[in-house]
Amino acid sequence: MNQLSCEIDTPVGRNGIKAIFKGNEDGPTIAFRADFDALPVHEQNDVPYRSKNDGCMHACGHDGHTLGVAEIVNEHRHLLKGNVVFIFQYGEEIIPGGSQEMIDDGCLKNVDKIYGTHLWSGYPSGTIYSRPGAMMASPDEV
């Protein structure tokens, strides 16, 4: 990834990160939410981004798309009309997680819309699926 040129705010809440790409013109502020917590899973992949901690793997799909979008936003920041914010939430897998602490610390201040999308390996690369309303949201623990 190329070096990103953005403002970084950390910690947000206890351990969160907020990165802001400021546009050249006034416009809406759009946020993308990702998480960076890890699950107690032994990673079996042999890839460069493999976890350095045995028995601890980030097996979620939020971060892959968010880091890719950040790189694209950075490369095209001269075209931005408004701002793009990337919010990296900690503790997603543990209720209540870090979201409320981050919100209380102002991570959504001046944000007009927020997206929390997810990679889904069952679909072809380069394809976007959506529908009106909430999708893949779950505020519970089993």
Short mmCIF file of N, CA and C in Angstrom, two decimals:
data_model
loop_
_atom_site.label_atom_id
_atom_site.label_comp_id
_atom_site.label_asym_id
_atom_site.label_seq_id
_atom_site.Cartn_x
_atom_site.Cartn_y
_atom_site.Cartn_z
N MET A 1 0.84 -1.17 0.00
CA MET A 1 0.00 0.00 0.00
C MET A 1 0.89 1.24 0.00
N ASN A 2 0.49 2.26 -0.76
CA ASN A 2 1.21 3.53 -0.76
C ASN A 2 1.04 4.20 0.59
N GLN A 3 1.97 5.13 0.91
CA GLN A 3 1.83 5.89 2.15
C GLN A 3 0.56 6.72 2.09
N LEU A 4 -0.24 6.63 3.14
CA LEU A 4 -1.49 7.37 3.19
C LEU A 4 -1.25 8.76 3.77
N SER A 5 -1.97 9.74 3.25
CA SER A 5 -1.87 11.11 3.72
C SER A 5 -3.20 11.50 4.34
N CYS A 6 -3.28 11.33 5.66
CA CYS A 6 -4.52 11.63 6.36
C CYS A 6 -4.20 12.03 7.79
N GLU A 7 -5.21 12.56 8.47
CA GLU A 7 -5.08 12.87 9.89
C GLU A 7 -5.48 11.63 10.69
N ILE A 8 -4.66 11.27 11.66
CA ILE A 8 -4.94 10.10 12.50
C ILE A 8 -5.26 10.58 13.91
N ASP A 9 -6.34 10.05 14.46
CA ASP A 9 -6.74 10.35 15.83
C ASP A 9 -6.74 9.03 16.59
N THR A 10 -5.89 8.91 17.61
CA THR A 10 -5.83 7.71 18.42
C THR A 10 -5.29 8.04 19.80
N PRO A 11 -5.72 7.43 20.85
CA PRO A 11 -6.81 6.48 20.86
C PRO A 11 -8.16 7.19 20.84
N VAL A 12 -9.12 6.57 20.22
CA VAL A 12 -10.50 7.02 20.25
C VAL A 12 -11.22 6.00 21.12
N GLY A 13 -11.88 6.49 22.17
CA GLY A 13 -12.34 5.54 23.18
C GLY A 13 -11.10 5.04 23.89
N ARG A 14 -11.04 3.78 24.15
CA ARG A 14 -9.87 3.22 24.82
C ARG A 14 -8.77 2.85 23.85
N ASN A 15 -9.13 2.23 22.71
CA ASN A 15 -8.11 1.71 21.78
C ASN A 15 -8.43 1.93 20.31
N GLY A 16 -9.42 2.73 19.98
CA GLY A 16 -9.83 2.89 18.59
C GLY A 16 -8.96 3.85 17.81
N ILE A 17 -9.16 3.83 16.50
CA ILE A 17 -8.42 4.69 15.58
C ILE A 17 -9.41 5.34 14.63
N LYS A 18 -9.17 6.61 14.34
CA LYS A 18 -9.98 7.35 13.37
C LYS A 18 -9.02 8.02 12.40
N ALA A 19 -9.20 7.78 11.11
CA ALA A 19 -8.37 8.40 10.07
C ALA A 19 -9.27 9.26 9.20
N ILE A 20 -8.87 10.50 8.95
CA ILE A 20 -9.69 11.44 8.19
C ILE A 20 -8.94 11.91 6.95
N PHE A 21 -9.57 11.68 5.79
CA PHE A 21 -9.07 12.21 4.52
C PHE A 21 -9.93 13.44 4.20
N LYS A 22 -9.31 14.61 4.19
CA LYS A 22 -10.06 15.84 3.95
C LYS A 22 -10.06 16.17 2.48
N GLY A 23 -11.25 16.47 1.97
CA GLY A 23 -11.40 16.83 0.57
C GLY A 23 -11.06 18.28 0.31
N ASN A 24 -11.01 18.62 -0.97
CA ASN A 24 -10.68 19.97 -1.39
C ASN A 24 -11.87 20.92 -1.36
N GLU A 25 -13.06 20.39 -1.29
CA GLU A 25 -14.27 21.20 -1.32
C GLU A 25 -15.19 20.78 -0.19
N ASP A 26 -16.13 21.69 0.14
CA ASP A 26 -17.14 21.35 1.13
C ASP A 26 -18.07 20.28 0.57
N GLY A 27 -18.50 19.42 1.42
CA GLY A 27 -19.42 18.36 1.04
C GLY A 27 -19.67 17.47 2.23
N PRO A 28 -20.36 16.37 2.03
CA PRO A 28 -20.68 15.49 3.15
C PRO A 28 -19.45 14.78 3.69
N THR A 29 -19.58 14.31 4.92
CA THR A 29 -18.53 13.48 5.51
C THR A 29 -19.08 12.06 5.59
N ILE A 30 -18.42 11.16 4.89
CA ILE A 30 -18.81 9.76 4.81
C ILE A 30 -17.80 8.94 5.61
N ALA A 31 -18.29 8.02 6.43
CA ALA A 31 -17.40 7.18 7.24
C ALA A 31 -17.55 5.72 6.84
N PHE A 32 -16.44 4.99 6.96
CA PHE A 32 -16.42 3.54 6.79
C PHE A 32 -15.92 2.96 8.10
N ARG A 33 -16.61 1.94 8.59
CA ARG A 33 -16.26 1.32 9.85
C ARG A 33 -15.65 -0.05 9.61
N ALA A 34 -14.56 -0.27 10.30
CA ALA A 34 -13.90 -1.58 10.26
C ALA A 34 -13.58 -1.97 11.70
N ASP A 35 -13.19 -3.20 11.90
CA ASP A 35 -12.75 -3.62 13.22
C ASP A 35 -11.38 -4.25 13.08
N PHE A 36 -10.66 -4.31 14.18
CA PHE A 36 -9.34 -4.91 14.11
C PHE A 36 -9.07 -5.84 15.28
N ASP A 37 -10.12 -6.37 15.85
CA ASP A 37 -9.91 -7.33 16.92
C ASP A 37 -9.62 -8.70 16.34
N ALA A 38 -9.20 -9.61 17.17
CA ALA A 38 -8.82 -10.94 16.71
C ALA A 38 -9.62 -12.00 17.43
N LEU A 39 -9.77 -13.14 16.79
CA LEU A 39 -10.51 -14.26 17.36
C LEU A 39 -9.54 -15.34 17.82
N PRO A 40 -9.94 -16.16 18.79
CA PRO A 40 -9.07 -17.24 19.24
C PRO A 40 -9.09 -18.41 18.26
N VAL A 41 -8.51 -18.19 17.09
CA VAL A 41 -8.49 -19.17 16.00
C VAL A 41 -7.05 -19.36 15.56
N HIS A 42 -6.65 -20.61 15.33
CA HIS A 42 -5.31 -20.89 14.82
C HIS A 42 -5.31 -20.65 13.31
N GLU A 43 -4.50 -19.70 12.87
CA GLU A 43 -4.45 -19.37 11.45
C GLU A 43 -3.63 -20.41 10.70
N GLN A 44 -4.22 -20.96 9.62
CA GLN A 44 -3.55 -21.99 8.85
C GLN A 44 -3.03 -21.48 7.51
N ASN A 45 -3.30 -20.22 7.20
CA ASN A 45 -2.82 -19.64 5.95
C ASN A 45 -1.32 -19.39 6.01
N ASP A 46 -0.66 -19.54 4.88
CA ASP A 46 0.76 -19.20 4.80
C ASP A 46 0.86 -17.98 3.89
N VAL A 47 0.57 -16.81 4.45
CA VAL A 47 0.54 -15.55 3.70
C VAL A 47 1.35 -14.50 4.46
N PRO A 48 1.80 -13.46 3.77
CA PRO A 48 2.63 -12.43 4.43
C PRO A 48 1.93 -11.70 5.57
N TYR A 49 0.60 -11.59 5.52
CA TYR A 49 -0.14 -10.87 6.56
C TYR A 49 -0.65 -11.79 7.66
N ARG A 50 -0.12 -12.99 7.71
CA ARG A 50 -0.50 -13.97 8.74
C ARG A 50 -0.24 -13.40 10.13
N SER A 51 -1.09 -13.77 11.08
CA SER A 51 -0.93 -13.31 12.46
C SER A 51 0.43 -13.75 13.01
N LYS A 52 1.04 -12.85 13.75
CA LYS A 52 2.32 -13.16 14.40
C LYS A 52 2.09 -13.85 15.74
N ASN A 53 0.84 -13.96 16.17
CA ASN A 53 0.49 -14.55 17.46
C ASN A 53 -0.28 -15.85 17.23
N ASP A 54 0.33 -16.98 17.56
CA ASP A 54 -0.32 -18.27 17.36
C ASP A 54 -1.61 -18.33 18.19
N GLY A 55 -2.66 -18.85 17.58
CA GLY A 55 -3.94 -18.97 18.27
C GLY A 55 -4.73 -17.67 18.31
N CYS A 56 -4.34 -16.73 17.48
CA CYS A 56 -5.01 -15.42 17.45
C CYS A 56 -5.05 -14.96 15.99
N MET A 57 -6.26 -14.89 15.43
CA MET A 57 -6.39 -14.59 14.01
C MET A 57 -7.50 -13.57 13.78
N HIS A 58 -7.26 -12.62 12.91
CA HIS A 58 -8.33 -11.71 12.51
C HIS A 58 -9.02 -12.35 11.32
N ALA A 59 -10.14 -13.00 11.58
CA ALA A 59 -10.82 -13.78 10.55
C ALA A 59 -12.07 -13.09 10.03
N CYS A 60 -12.16 -11.80 10.21
CA CYS A 60 -13.34 -11.04 9.82
C CYS A 60 -13.10 -10.34 8.49
N GLY A 61 -14.17 -9.92 7.83
CA GLY A 61 -14.04 -9.35 6.50
C GLY A 61 -14.15 -7.85 6.42
N HIS A 62 -14.20 -7.13 7.55
CA HIS A 62 -14.33 -5.68 7.47
C HIS A 62 -13.04 -5.01 7.01
N ASP A 63 -11.92 -5.45 7.53
CA ASP A 63 -10.69 -4.70 7.30
C ASP A 63 -10.18 -4.78 5.87
N GLY A 64 -10.40 -5.88 5.18
CA GLY A 64 -9.89 -6.03 3.81
C GLY A 64 -10.42 -4.97 2.87
N HIS A 65 -11.72 -4.76 2.87
CA HIS A 65 -12.29 -3.76 1.97
C HIS A 65 -11.97 -2.36 2.45
N THR A 66 -11.93 -2.14 3.76
CA THR A 66 -11.73 -0.79 4.28
C THR A 66 -10.33 -0.29 3.95
N LEU A 67 -9.33 -1.13 4.10
CA LEU A 67 -7.96 -0.70 3.76
C LEU A 67 -7.82 -0.46 2.26
N GLY A 68 -8.51 -1.25 1.45
CA GLY A 68 -8.50 -1.03 0.00
C GLY A 68 -9.17 0.28 -0.37
N VAL A 69 -10.30 0.59 0.27
CA VAL A 69 -10.99 1.85 0.02
C VAL A 69 -10.11 3.02 0.46
N ALA A 70 -9.41 2.89 1.59
CA ALA A 70 -8.53 3.96 2.07
C ALA A 70 -7.44 4.25 1.04
N GLU A 71 -6.88 3.21 0.45
CA GLU A 71 -5.85 3.41 -0.56
C GLU A 71 -6.41 4.14 -1.79
N ILE A 72 -7.59 3.75 -2.22
CA ILE A 72 -8.22 4.40 -3.38
C ILE A 72 -8.56 5.86 -3.07
N VAL A 73 -9.11 6.12 -1.88
CA VAL A 73 -9.44 7.49 -1.48
C VAL A 73 -8.17 8.34 -1.46
N ASN A 74 -7.10 7.80 -0.91
CA ASN A 74 -5.84 8.53 -0.85
C ASN A 74 -5.34 8.89 -2.25
N GLU A 75 -5.40 7.95 -3.17
CA GLU A 75 -4.92 8.19 -4.54
C GLU A 75 -5.77 9.21 -5.28
N HIS A 76 -7.04 9.34 -4.90
CA HIS A 76 -7.96 10.24 -5.61
C HIS A 76 -8.45 11.39 -4.72
N ARG A 77 -7.72 11.69 -3.67
CA ARG A 77 -8.17 12.70 -2.70
C ARG A 77 -8.36 14.07 -3.32
N HIS A 78 -7.65 14.37 -4.40
CA HIS A 78 -7.80 15.66 -5.09
C HIS A 78 -9.20 15.81 -5.69
N LEU A 79 -9.94 14.72 -5.82
CA LEU A 79 -11.29 14.76 -6.38
C LEU A 79 -12.38 14.82 -5.30
N LEU A 80 -11.99 14.70 -4.03
CA LEU A 80 -12.97 14.64 -2.95
C LEU A 80 -13.73 15.94 -2.78
N LYS A 81 -15.03 15.82 -2.70
CA LYS A 81 -15.91 16.93 -2.33
C LYS A 81 -16.52 16.53 -0.99
N GLY A 82 -15.83 16.86 0.05
CA GLY A 82 -16.22 16.42 1.39
C GLY A 82 -15.08 15.64 2.00
N ASN A 83 -15.38 14.91 3.05
CA ASN A 83 -14.35 14.16 3.77
C ASN A 83 -14.72 12.68 3.83
N VAL A 84 -13.70 11.85 3.96
CA VAL A 84 -13.90 10.42 4.15
C VAL A 84 -13.19 10.03 5.44
N VAL A 85 -13.93 9.38 6.33
CA VAL A 85 -13.42 8.98 7.64
C VAL A 85 -13.40 7.46 7.71
N PHE A 86 -12.30 6.92 8.24
CA PHE A 86 -12.21 5.48 8.48
C PHE A 86 -12.13 5.28 9.98
N ILE A 87 -13.06 4.50 10.51
CA ILE A 87 -13.15 4.24 11.94
C ILE A 87 -12.80 2.78 12.17
N PHE A 88 -11.74 2.55 12.96
CA PHE A 88 -11.30 1.20 13.27
C PHE A 88 -11.67 0.91 14.72
N GLN A 89 -12.70 0.08 14.89
CA GLN A 89 -13.26 -0.23 16.20
C GLN A 89 -12.55 -1.42 16.82
N TYR A 90 -12.29 -1.31 18.10
CA TYR A 90 -11.71 -2.42 18.85
C TYR A 90 -12.82 -3.16 19.60
N GLY A 91 -12.54 -4.39 19.96
CA GLY A 91 -13.44 -5.15 20.83
C GLY A 91 -14.78 -5.51 20.23
N GLU A 92 -14.88 -5.64 18.92
CA GLU A 92 -16.17 -5.92 18.29
C GLU A 92 -16.74 -7.25 18.77
N GLU A 93 -15.90 -8.23 18.97
CA GLU A 93 -16.37 -9.57 19.29
C GLU A 93 -16.79 -9.74 20.75
N ILE A 94 -16.53 -8.73 21.58
CA ILE A 94 -16.84 -8.83 23.00
C ILE A 94 -17.87 -7.75 23.34
N ILE A 95 -19.02 -8.15 23.85
CA ILE A 95 -20.07 -7.19 24.20
C ILE A 95 -19.66 -6.46 25.47
N PRO A 96 -19.75 -5.14 25.56
CA PRO A 96 -20.37 -4.23 24.60
C PRO A 96 -19.43 -3.77 23.49
N GLY A 97 -18.20 -4.22 23.46
CA GLY A 97 -17.27 -3.80 22.42
C GLY A 97 -16.83 -2.37 22.62
N GLY A 98 -16.10 -1.86 21.68
CA GLY A 98 -15.58 -0.50 21.81
C GLY A 98 -16.43 0.56 21.18
N SER A 99 -17.52 0.18 20.53
CA SER A 99 -18.30 1.16 19.77
C SER A 99 -18.83 2.31 20.62
N GLN A 100 -19.44 2.01 21.77
CA GLN A 100 -20.03 3.09 22.56
C GLN A 100 -18.96 4.02 23.11
N GLU A 101 -17.83 3.46 23.54
CA GLU A 101 -16.73 4.30 24.03
C GLU A 101 -16.21 5.21 22.92
N MET A 102 -16.14 4.70 21.72
CA MET A 102 -15.66 5.51 20.59
C MET A 102 -16.67 6.59 20.23
N ILE A 103 -17.96 6.25 20.24
CA ILE A 103 -19.00 7.24 19.96
C ILE A 103 -18.97 8.33 21.03
N ASP A 104 -18.86 7.91 22.31
CA ASP A 104 -18.79 8.88 23.40
C ASP A 104 -17.58 9.79 23.27
N ASP A 105 -16.52 9.30 22.65
CA ASP A 105 -15.29 10.08 22.46
C ASP A 105 -15.33 10.91 21.17
N GLY A 106 -16.45 10.87 20.45
CA GLY A 106 -16.63 11.76 19.31
C GLY A 106 -16.28 11.22 17.94
N CYS A 107 -16.15 9.92 17.78
CA CYS A 107 -15.73 9.39 16.48
C CYS A 107 -16.76 9.65 15.37
N LEU A 108 -18.01 9.89 15.73
CA LEU A 108 -19.04 10.16 14.71
C LEU A 108 -19.37 11.64 14.57
N LYS A 109 -18.63 12.50 15.27
CA LYS A 109 -18.90 13.93 15.20
C LYS A 109 -18.73 14.41 13.76
N ASN A 110 -19.73 15.11 13.27
CA ASN A 110 -19.76 15.68 11.91
C ASN A 110 -19.84 14.62 10.80
N VAL A 111 -20.10 13.37 11.13
CA VAL A 111 -20.26 12.32 10.11
C VAL A 111 -21.71 12.33 9.64
N ASP A 112 -21.90 12.43 8.31
CA ASP A 112 -23.25 12.46 7.74
C ASP A 112 -23.81 11.07 7.47
N LYS A 113 -22.96 10.15 7.04
CA LYS A 113 -23.37 8.76 6.76
C LYS A 113 -22.21 7.85 7.13
N ILE A 114 -22.57 6.64 7.55
CA ILE A 114 -21.53 5.67 7.89
C ILE A 114 -21.89 4.33 7.26
N TYR A 115 -20.88 3.63 6.78
CA TYR A 115 -21.06 2.32 6.16
C TYR A 115 -20.17 1.31 6.88
N GLY A 116 -20.73 0.16 7.16
CA GLY A 116 -19.98 -0.93 7.77
C GLY A 116 -20.16 -2.15 6.89
N THR A 117 -19.48 -2.19 5.79
CA THR A 117 -19.66 -3.29 4.85
C THR A 117 -18.78 -4.47 5.22
N HIS A 118 -18.93 -5.55 4.49
CA HIS A 118 -18.25 -6.79 4.86
C HIS A 118 -17.86 -7.56 3.60
N LEU A 119 -16.69 -8.15 3.63
CA LEU A 119 -16.31 -9.06 2.54
C LEU A 119 -17.13 -10.33 2.71
N TRP A 120 -17.49 -10.93 1.61
CA TRP A 120 -18.23 -12.18 1.66
C TRP A 120 -17.68 -13.07 0.56
N SER A 121 -16.88 -14.04 0.93
CA SER A 121 -16.12 -14.80 -0.04
C SER A 121 -16.98 -15.68 -0.95
N GLY A 122 -18.26 -15.77 -0.70
CA GLY A 122 -19.14 -16.56 -1.56
C GLY A 122 -19.47 -15.88 -2.88
N TYR A 123 -19.08 -14.63 -3.02
CA TYR A 123 -19.38 -13.89 -4.26
C TYR A 123 -18.09 -13.58 -5.01
N PRO A 124 -18.21 -13.39 -6.33
CA PRO A 124 -17.01 -13.12 -7.12
C PRO A 124 -16.36 -11.80 -6.74
N SER A 125 -15.06 -11.75 -6.85
CA SER A 125 -14.30 -10.53 -6.60
C SER A 125 -14.78 -9.41 -7.51
N GLY A 126 -14.83 -8.19 -7.00
CA GLY A 126 -15.25 -7.06 -7.81
C GLY A 126 -16.75 -6.88 -7.88
N THR A 127 -17.50 -7.67 -7.14
CA THR A 127 -18.96 -7.61 -7.16
C THR A 127 -19.46 -6.99 -5.86
N ILE A 128 -20.46 -6.11 -5.98
CA ILE A 128 -21.06 -5.49 -4.80
C ILE A 128 -22.52 -5.92 -4.74
N TYR A 129 -22.93 -6.43 -3.60
CA TYR A 129 -24.32 -6.80 -3.37
C TYR A 129 -24.87 -5.92 -2.26
N SER A 130 -26.11 -5.50 -2.38
CA SER A 130 -26.71 -4.66 -1.37
C SER A 130 -28.21 -4.87 -1.37
N ARG A 131 -28.88 -4.25 -0.40
CA ARG A 131 -30.33 -4.24 -0.34
C ARG A 131 -30.72 -3.09 0.58
N PRO A 132 -31.95 -2.61 0.51
CA PRO A 132 -32.38 -1.55 1.42
C PRO A 132 -32.43 -2.06 2.86
N GLY A 133 -32.10 -1.20 3.80
CA GLY A 133 -32.20 -1.56 5.21
C GLY A 133 -30.98 -2.29 5.72
N ALA A 134 -31.07 -2.71 6.97
CA ALA A 134 -29.96 -3.38 7.63
C ALA A 134 -29.71 -4.76 7.03
N MET A 135 -28.47 -5.16 7.05
CA MET A 135 -28.09 -6.47 6.52
C MET A 135 -26.89 -6.96 7.32
N MET A 136 -26.92 -8.19 7.75
CA MET A 136 -25.85 -8.81 8.51
C MET A 136 -25.58 -8.11 9.83
N ALA A 137 -26.58 -7.50 10.44
CA ALA A 137 -26.41 -6.84 11.73
C ALA A 137 -26.85 -7.79 12.83
N SER A 138 -26.09 -7.80 13.94
CA SER A 138 -26.44 -8.67 15.04
C SER A 138 -25.97 -8.07 16.36
N PRO A 139 -26.90 -7.62 17.20
CA PRO A 139 -26.51 -7.03 18.47
C PRO A 139 -26.53 -8.03 19.62
N ASP A 140 -26.47 -9.31 19.33
CA ASP A 140 -26.60 -10.30 20.40
C ASP A 140 -25.38 -11.19 20.49
N GLU A 141 -25.35 -12.03 21.51
CA GLU A 141 -24.27 -12.99 21.70
C GLU A 141 -24.90 -14.33 22.06
N VAL A 142 -24.42 -15.40 21.43
CA VAL A 142 -24.96 -16.72 21.70
C VAL A 142 -23.89 -17.55 22.40
#
